[in-house]
């Protein structure tokens, strides 16, 4: 790819002002020969060093701009020059680059043995975040400040995604420690973003409005029926979204679903009569999936339920997420006297502490409970 070459006195502010163009370009430092900032059309910026070996140019990526200052890049560049002039980077031979380690030993030892959906998510973390940010760095050159700079930048756009990807990075670096490549984990002191408390669930009136909205939408356009039924099933079963959108007919057994690949492993979901009706009315011919893709019946519909966003807007519950239907199921189970261990079993939780985060109750139910308790104690005192 042709690049537009120009030299400038690079500063952190000047590097920050570099903007992407239709084609990749590099701005070369006027102070250190061979040091430059490469700017890709995607907006990704990285420090590079170009030297000549056997009369031919050889370019090395030093690292992302987000993780280094220009002064740090200059020091790294000078180190590379010294190592190159002294006969190569022999001392570095035992410490691999992050990209080589993550896609090699870690992938073979950890990633390849994960469940398919976890493997897909971890591979996405690598491709979209970790390899672009750390791939060109040696494992022993990844410092806590690099991790903090990356995490802070990512957190501004997606705090939840940053938390999950930090966990992936932490797994990789801990494996690097166990493998003897580094002495300590550079992610160990990076704190996850605090998650807001899970307090949103639907009131009785909101549930009624949601059902009325879904009925009205399906009446106007019958093709919406499968998506509307998925939304209803999420509310009636407390299942995770993927457990319904990727449900197979072989997992349907009358009054229960025997899920083979749930988040916490195989589990059984018991169905109420209303939930059974929703599943029984789905066409069972021509696909292994209960809710196949309308474009390709050989594939599931996917995890997104596009109808949800329109339905919640028309029902006046735009602040409710699909996952809040799971909270709602748990809350109403508790409010109807279902013991927490049983609710945990219904939700497929491996720990009761997880269930406590989902089981909310309405203020008026708490007030009613206080009234009942007060009357019971008053009767005892009157005896």
Coordinates of C-alpha atoms in Angstrom, one line a residue:
X1 CA 0.0 0.0 0.0
X2 CA 1.4 3.4 -0.9
X3 CA 1.8 5.8 2.0
X4 CA 2.1 9.6 2.1
X5 CA 5.5 10.4 3.8
X6 CA 6.2 13.6 5.6
X7 CA 8.4 14.6 8.6
X8 CA 7.4 16.6 11.6
X9 CA 8.5 17.4 15.1
X10 CA 6.2 14.9 16.9
X11 CA 4.7 15.7 20.2
X12 CA 1.9 13.9 22.1
X13 CA -0.5 16.7 21.1
X14 CA 0.5 16.5 17.4
X15 CA 0.1 12.8 17.4
X16 CA -3.4 13.1 19.0
X17 CA -4.4 15.5 16.2
X18 CA -3.6 13.0 13.4
X19 CA -6.8 12.0 11.7
X20 CA -7.6 9.0 9.4
X21 CA -7.8 9.3 5.7
X22 CA -9.1 7.1 2.9
X23 CA -5.6 5.5 2.7
X24 CA -3.0 4.6 5.3
X25 CA -0.3 7.2 5.8
X26 CA 2.8 7.7 8.1
X27 CA 4.2 10.8 9.7
X28 CA 7.9 10.5 10.4
X29 CA 9.6 12.0 13.5
X30 CA 12.2 14.7 12.7
X31 CA 14.2 13.8 15.8
X32 CA 14.7 10.0 15.6
X33 CA 15.4 8.6 12.2
X34 CA 13.1 5.8 11.3
X35 CA 10.4 6.5 13.9
X36 CA 7.0 7.3 12.7
X37 CA 3.3 7.2 13.5
X38 CA 1.2 5.1 11.1
X39 CA -2.5 6.1 10.8
X40 CA -4.9 3.6 9.3
X41 CA -8.2 4.4 7.6
X42 CA -9.9 2.8 10.6
X43 CA -8.4 5.5 12.9
X44 CA -6.0 3.1 14.6
X45 CA -2.6 4.8 15.2
X46 CA 0.6 3.0 16.1
X47 CA 4.3 3.8 16.4
X48 CA 6.5 2.1 13.8
X49 CA 10.3 2.0 13.3
X50 CA 11.8 1.5 9.9
X51 CA 15.3 0.3 9.3
X52 CA 17.2 -1.1 6.4
X53 CA 18.5 -4.7 6.4
X54 CA 20.5 -6.0 3.5
X55 CA 19.6 -2.9 1.6
X56 CA 15.8 -3.5 2.0
X57 CA 13.4 -1.6 4.3
X58 CA 12.2 -3.5 7.3
X59 CA 9.4 -2.0 9.4
X60 CA 8.6 -3.0 13.1
X61 CA 5.5 -2.0 15.0
X62 CA 6.5 -0.6 18.4
X63 CA 2.9 -0.3 19.8
X64 CA -0.4 1.5 19.8
X65 CA -0.4 5.3 20.3
X66 CA -3.0 4.8 23.1
X67 CA -0.5 2.9 25.2
X68 CA 2.7 5.0 24.7
X69 CA 3.7 8.6 24.8
X70 CA 6.0 9.9 22.0
X71 CA 8.9 10.0 24.5
X72 CA 8.4 6.3 25.4
X73 CA 8.2 5.5 21.7
X74 CA 11.5 7.3 21.1
X75 CA 13.2 5.3 24.0
X76 CA 11.9 2.0 22.6
X77 CA 13.1 3.0 19.1
X78 CA 16.6 3.8 20.5
X79 CA 16.6 0.4 22.3
X80 CA 15.8 -1.3 19.0
X81 CA 18.6 0.5 17.3
X82 CA 21.1 -0.6 19.9
X83 CA 19.9 -4.2 19.8
X84 CA 20.0 -4.2 16.1
X85 CA 23.5 -2.8 15.9
X86 CA 24.7 -5.3 18.5
X87 CA 23.7 -8.3 16.4
X88 CA 20.0 -8.8 17.0
X89 CA 17.6 -9.1 19.9
X90 CA 19.0 -12.3 21.2
X91 CA 18.0 -11.6 24.8
X92 CA 14.4 -11.3 23.7
X93 CA 14.1 -14.7 22.1
X94 CA 12.5 -16.3 25.2
X95 CA 9.7 -13.8 25.6
X96 CA 7.1 -13.9 22.9
X97 CA 4.9 -11.1 21.5
X98 CA 1.5 -10.9 23.0
X99 CA 0.0 -11.8 19.6
X100 CA 2.1 -14.9 19.3
X101 CA 1.4 -16.1 22.8
X102 CA -2.4 -15.4 22.7
X103 CA -2.9 -17.1 19.4
X104 CA -0.5 -19.9 20.1
X105 CA 0.1 -21.4 23.6
X106 CA -2.8 -19.7 25.3
X107 CA -5.2 -20.6 22.5
X108 CA -4.1 -24.2 22.5
X109 CA -4.2 -24.6 26.3
X110 CA -7.2 -22.5 27.2
X111 CA -9.3 -21.0 24.4
X112 CA -9.6 -24.3 22.4
X113 CA -11.1 -26.0 25.4
X114 CA -13.8 -23.5 26.2
X115 CA -17.5 -24.0 25.4
X116 CA -18.3 -22.9 21.8
X117 CA -20.1 -19.7 22.9
X118 CA -17.4 -18.7 25.3
X119 CA -14.8 -19.5 22.7
X120 CA -16.6 -17.2 20.2
X121 CA -16.7 -14.4 22.7
X122 CA -13.1 -14.7 23.8
X123 CA -11.9 -14.8 20.2
X124 CA -13.9 -11.7 19.5
X125 CA -12.2 -9.9 22.4
X126 CA -8.9 -10.9 21.0
X127 CA -9.7 -9.8 17.5
X128 CA -11.4 -6.5 18.2
X129 CA -9.5 -5.2 21.3
X130 CA -6.6 -7.1 22.6
X131 CA -4.6 -7.9 19.5
X132 CA -4.9 -4.3 18.0
X133 CA -3.8 -2.8 21.4
X134 CA -1.2 -5.3 22.7
X135 CA -0.4 -7.6 19.8
X136 CA 2.9 -6.0 18.8
X137 CA 4.2 -5.8 22.4
X138 CA 6.3 -8.4 24.1
X139 CA 4.6 -9.9 27.2
X140 CA 7.3 -8.4 29.5
X141 CA 6.8 -4.9 27.9
X142 CA 3.1 -4.7 28.8
X143 CA 3.0 -2.6 32.0
X144 CA 0.1 -1.7 34.3
X145 CA 0.0 1.8 32.8
X146 CA -0.6 0.3 29.3
X147 CA -3.5 -1.8 30.6
X148 CA -5.0 1.2 32.5
X149 CA -4.7 3.4 29.4
X150 CA -6.4 0.9 27.2
X151 CA -9.1 0.1 29.8
X152 CA -9.9 3.7 30.5
X153 CA -10.3 4.5 26.8
X154 CA -12.5 1.4 26.1
X155 CA -14.6 2.1 29.2
X156 CA -15.6 5.5 27.9
X157 CA -17.5 3.8 25.0
X158 CA -18.5 0.5 26.6
X159 CA -18.0 0.0 30.3
X160 CA -19.6 -3.4 30.3
X161 CA -17.6 -4.6 27.3
X162 CA -14.4 -3.2 28.9
X163 CA -15.1 -5.3 32.0
X164 CA -15.5 -8.5 30.1
X165 CA -12.5 -7.9 27.8
X166 CA -10.3 -7.0 30.9
X167 CA -11.2 -10.5 32.3
X168 CA -10.0 -12.1 29.0
X169 CA -6.8 -10.1 29.2
X170 CA -6.3 -11.1 32.8
X171 CA -6.7 -14.8 31.9
X172 CA -4.0 -14.5 29.2
X173 CA -1.6 -12.6 31.5
X174 CA -2.1 -15.0 34.4
X175 CA -1.3 -17.9 32.0
X176 CA 1.8 -16.0 30.9
X177 CA 2.9 -15.8 34.6
X178 CA 2.2 -19.5 35.0
X179 CA 4.3 -20.2 31.8
X180 CA 7.2 -18.3 33.3
X181 CA 7.3 -15.5 30.7
X182 CA 6.6 -12.7 33.1
X183 CA 6.9 -12.3 36.9
X184 CA 3.6 -10.6 37.6
X185 CA 0.2 -9.9 36.1
X186 CA 0.0 -6.3 34.8
X187 CA -3.8 -6.4 35.1
X188 CA -3.9 -7.3 38.8
X189 CA -4.6 -3.7 40.2
X190 CA -7.0 -2.6 37.4
X191 CA -10.4 -2.3 38.9
X192 CA -13.5 -3.2 36.9
X193 CA -16.1 -0.6 36.2
X194 CA -18.9 -0.6 38.8
X195 CA -22.1 -2.0 37.5
X196 CA -25.4 -0.2 38.3
X197 CA -27.6 -2.2 40.7
X198 CA -30.1 -4.5 38.9
X199 CA -33.3 -3.0 40.2
X200 CA -35.4 -2.7 37.0
X201 CA -38.3 -5.1 36.5
X202 CA -41.8 -4.8 35.1
X203 CA -44.8 -3.9 37.2
X204 CA -48.1 -5.7 36.7
X205 CA -49.4 -2.8 34.6
X206 CA -46.2 -2.8 32.4
X207 CA -46.5 -6.5 31.8
X208 CA -50.2 -6.0 30.7
X209 CA -49.2 -3.1 28.4
X210 CA -46.4 -5.2 26.9
X211 CA -48.7 -8.1 26.1
X212 CA -51.3 -5.8 24.6
X213 CA -48.6 -4.2 22.5
X214 CA -47.3 -7.5 21.2
X215 CA -50.9 -8.7 20.4
X216 CA -51.6 -5.5 18.5
X217 CA -48.3 -5.7 16.5
X218 CA -48.9 -9.4 15.6
X219 CA -52.4 -8.6 14.5
X220 CA -51.2 -5.9 12.1
X221 CA -48.3 -8.1 10.8
X222 CA -48.5 -11.9 11.5
X223 CA -44.8 -12.3 10.5
X224 CA -44.0 -10.8 13.9
X225 CA -45.5 -13.8 15.7
X226 CA -42.2 -15.8 16.3
X227 CA -40.4 -12.7 17.7
X228 CA -43.4 -11.8 19.9
X229 CA -43.5 -15.4 21.2
X230 CA -39.7 -15.3 22.0
X231 CA -40.3 -12.2 24.1
X232 CA -43.2 -13.8 25.9
X233 CA -41.1 -17.0 26.6
X234 CA -38.3 -14.9 28.1
X235 CA -40.8 -13.4 30.5
X236 CA -42.6 -16.8 31.3
X237 CA -39.4 -18.9 31.8
X238 CA -36.7 -16.5 33.1
X239 CA -34.4 -18.0 30.4
X240 CA -31.4 -16.1 29.1
X241 CA -31.9 -14.6 25.6
X242 CA -29.6 -17.1 23.9
X243 CA -31.4 -20.1 25.6
X244 CA -34.5 -19.1 23.7
X245 CA -33.2 -17.7 20.4
X246 CA -31.0 -20.8 20.0
X247 CA -33.5 -23.4 21.3
X248 CA -33.5 -26.7 19.3
X249 CA -36.5 -29.0 18.9
X250 CA -34.4 -31.9 20.3
X251 CA -34.3 -29.9 23.6
X252 CA -38.1 -29.6 23.9
X253 CA -39.6 -32.4 26.0
X254 CA -43.2 -31.6 26.7
X255 CA -43.3 -29.7 30.0
X256 CA -39.6 -29.0 30.1
X257 CA -36.6 -27.9 28.1
X258 CA -33.4 -29.9 28.5
X259 CA -30.8 -27.4 27.4
X260 CA -27.5 -29.0 26.4
X261 CA -25.4 -25.9 26.3
X262 CA -26.6 -23.3 28.8
X263 CA -24.2 -20.8 30.4
X264 CA -23.7 -22.9 33.5
X265 CA -23.8 -26.2 31.6
X266 CA -26.7 -28.5 30.7
X267 CA -29.9 -27.7 32.7
X268 CA -33.6 -28.4 32.7
X269 CA -36.2 -25.6 32.4
X270 CA -39.7 -26.4 33.5
X271 CA -42.5 -24.8 31.4
X272 CA -45.8 -23.5 32.6
X273 CA -48.9 -24.3 30.6
X274 CA -48.7 -20.8 28.9
X275 CA -45.1 -21.4 27.9
X276 CA -45.9 -24.8 26.5
X277 CA -48.6 -23.3 24.3
X278 CA -46.1 -20.8 22.8
X279 CA -43.6 -23.5 21.9
X280 CA -46.3 -25.9 20.6
X281 CA -47.6 -23.4 18.1
X282 CA -44.2 -22.9 16.4
X283 CA -43.9 -24.7 13.0
X284 CA -41.7 -27.8 13.6
X285 CA -41.0 -28.8 10.0
X286 CA -38.0 -27.8 8.0
X287 CA -35.6 -26.7 10.7
X288 CA -33.8 -28.1 13.8
X289 CA -34.4 -24.7 15.5
X290 CA -37.6 -23.7 17.3
X291 CA -37.1 -20.2 16.1
X292 CA -35.1 -20.4 12.8
X293 CA -33.8 -17.5 10.8
X294 CA -36.5 -16.4 8.3
X295 CA -33.8 -16.1 5.7
X296 CA -32.1 -19.4 6.3
X297 CA -34.0 -22.1 8.3
X298 CA -30.8 -24.0 8.8
X299 CA -29.6 -21.3 11.2
X300 CA -31.1 -19.9 14.4
X301 CA -32.7 -16.5 14.4
X302 CA -29.6 -15.0 16.3
X303 CA -29.5 -13.3 19.6
X304 CA -31.1 -10.1 18.5
X305 CA -34.9 -9.7 18.7
X306 CA -35.5 -6.6 16.6
X307 CA -39.2 -6.4 17.5
X308 CA -38.3 -5.8 21.1
X309 CA -37.1 -2.2 20.6
X310 CA -40.3 -1.2 18.8
X311 CA -42.5 -3.1 21.3
X312 CA -41.0 -1.5 24.4
X313 CA -41.2 2.0 22.8
X314 CA -44.9 1.5 22.0
X315 CA -45.5 0.0 25.5
X316 CA -43.8 3.0 27.2
X317 CA -41.0 0.9 28.8
X318 CA -38.0 2.1 26.8
X319 CA -35.7 1.8 29.8
X320 CA -36.3 -1.9 30.1
X321 CA -33.8 -4.4 28.6
X322 CA -34.5 -7.9 27.3
X323 CA -32.5 -9.2 30.3
X324 CA -34.8 -7.4 32.6
X325 CA -37.5 -9.9 31.7
X326 CA -35.4 -12.4 33.5
X327 CA -35.3 -10.1 36.6
X328 CA -39.1 -9.8 36.4
X329 CA -39.5 -13.6 36.3
X330 CA -37.3 -14.0 39.4
X331 CA -39.0 -11.1 41.3
X332 CA -42.5 -12.5 40.8
X333 CA -41.4 -15.9 41.8
X334 CA -40.1 -14.5 45.1
X335 CA -43.3 -12.3 45.6
X336 CA -45.4 -15.5 45.1
X337 CA -43.6 -17.3 47.9
X338 CA -41.2 -19.4 45.9
X339 CA -38.1 -20.1 48.1
X340 CA -34.8 -18.6 46.9
X341 CA -33.1 -22.0 46.4
X342 CA -36.0 -23.0 44.1
X343 CA -35.7 -19.6 42.2
X344 CA -32.0 -20.3 41.7
X345 CA -32.9 -23.7 40.2
X346 CA -35.5 -22.0 37.9
X347 CA -32.9 -19.5 36.7
X348 CA -30.1 -22.1 36.3
X349 CA -27.8 -20.3 38.8
X350 CA -24.9 -22.2 40.3
X351 CA -24.7 -19.9 43.3
X352 CA -27.5 -18.5 45.5
X353 CA -25.7 -15.1 45.7
X354 CA -26.5 -14.7 41.9
X355 CA -30.2 -15.2 42.5
X356 CA -30.2 -12.5 45.2
X357 CA -29.2 -9.9 42.6
X358 CA -32.2 -10.7 40.5
X359 CA -34.9 -11.2 43.1
X360 CA -36.5 -7.8 43.6
X361 CA -39.8 -7.0 45.2
X362 CA -42.2 -4.1 44.8
X363 CA -42.6 -1.5 47.6
X364 CA -46.3 -2.3 48.0
X365 CA -45.4 -6.0 48.5
X366 CA -42.9 -5.1 51.1
X367 CA -45.5 -2.8 52.8
X368 CA -48.0 -5.7 52.7
X369 CA -45.5 -8.1 54.2
X370 CA -44.8 -5.5 57.0
X371 CA -48.5 -5.2 57.7
X372 CA -49.0 -9.0 57.9
X373 CA -45.9 -9.3 60.2
X374 CA -47.1 -6.5 62.4
X375 CA -50.6 -7.9 62.8
X376 CA -49.1 -11.4 63.7
X377 CA -46.9 -9.9 66.4
X378 CA -49.7 -7.7 67.7
X379 CA -51.9 -10.8 68.1
X380 CA -49.2 -12.4 70.1
X381 CA -48.9 -9.4 72.3
X382 CA -52.6 -9.3 72.9
X383 CA -52.7 -12.8 74.3

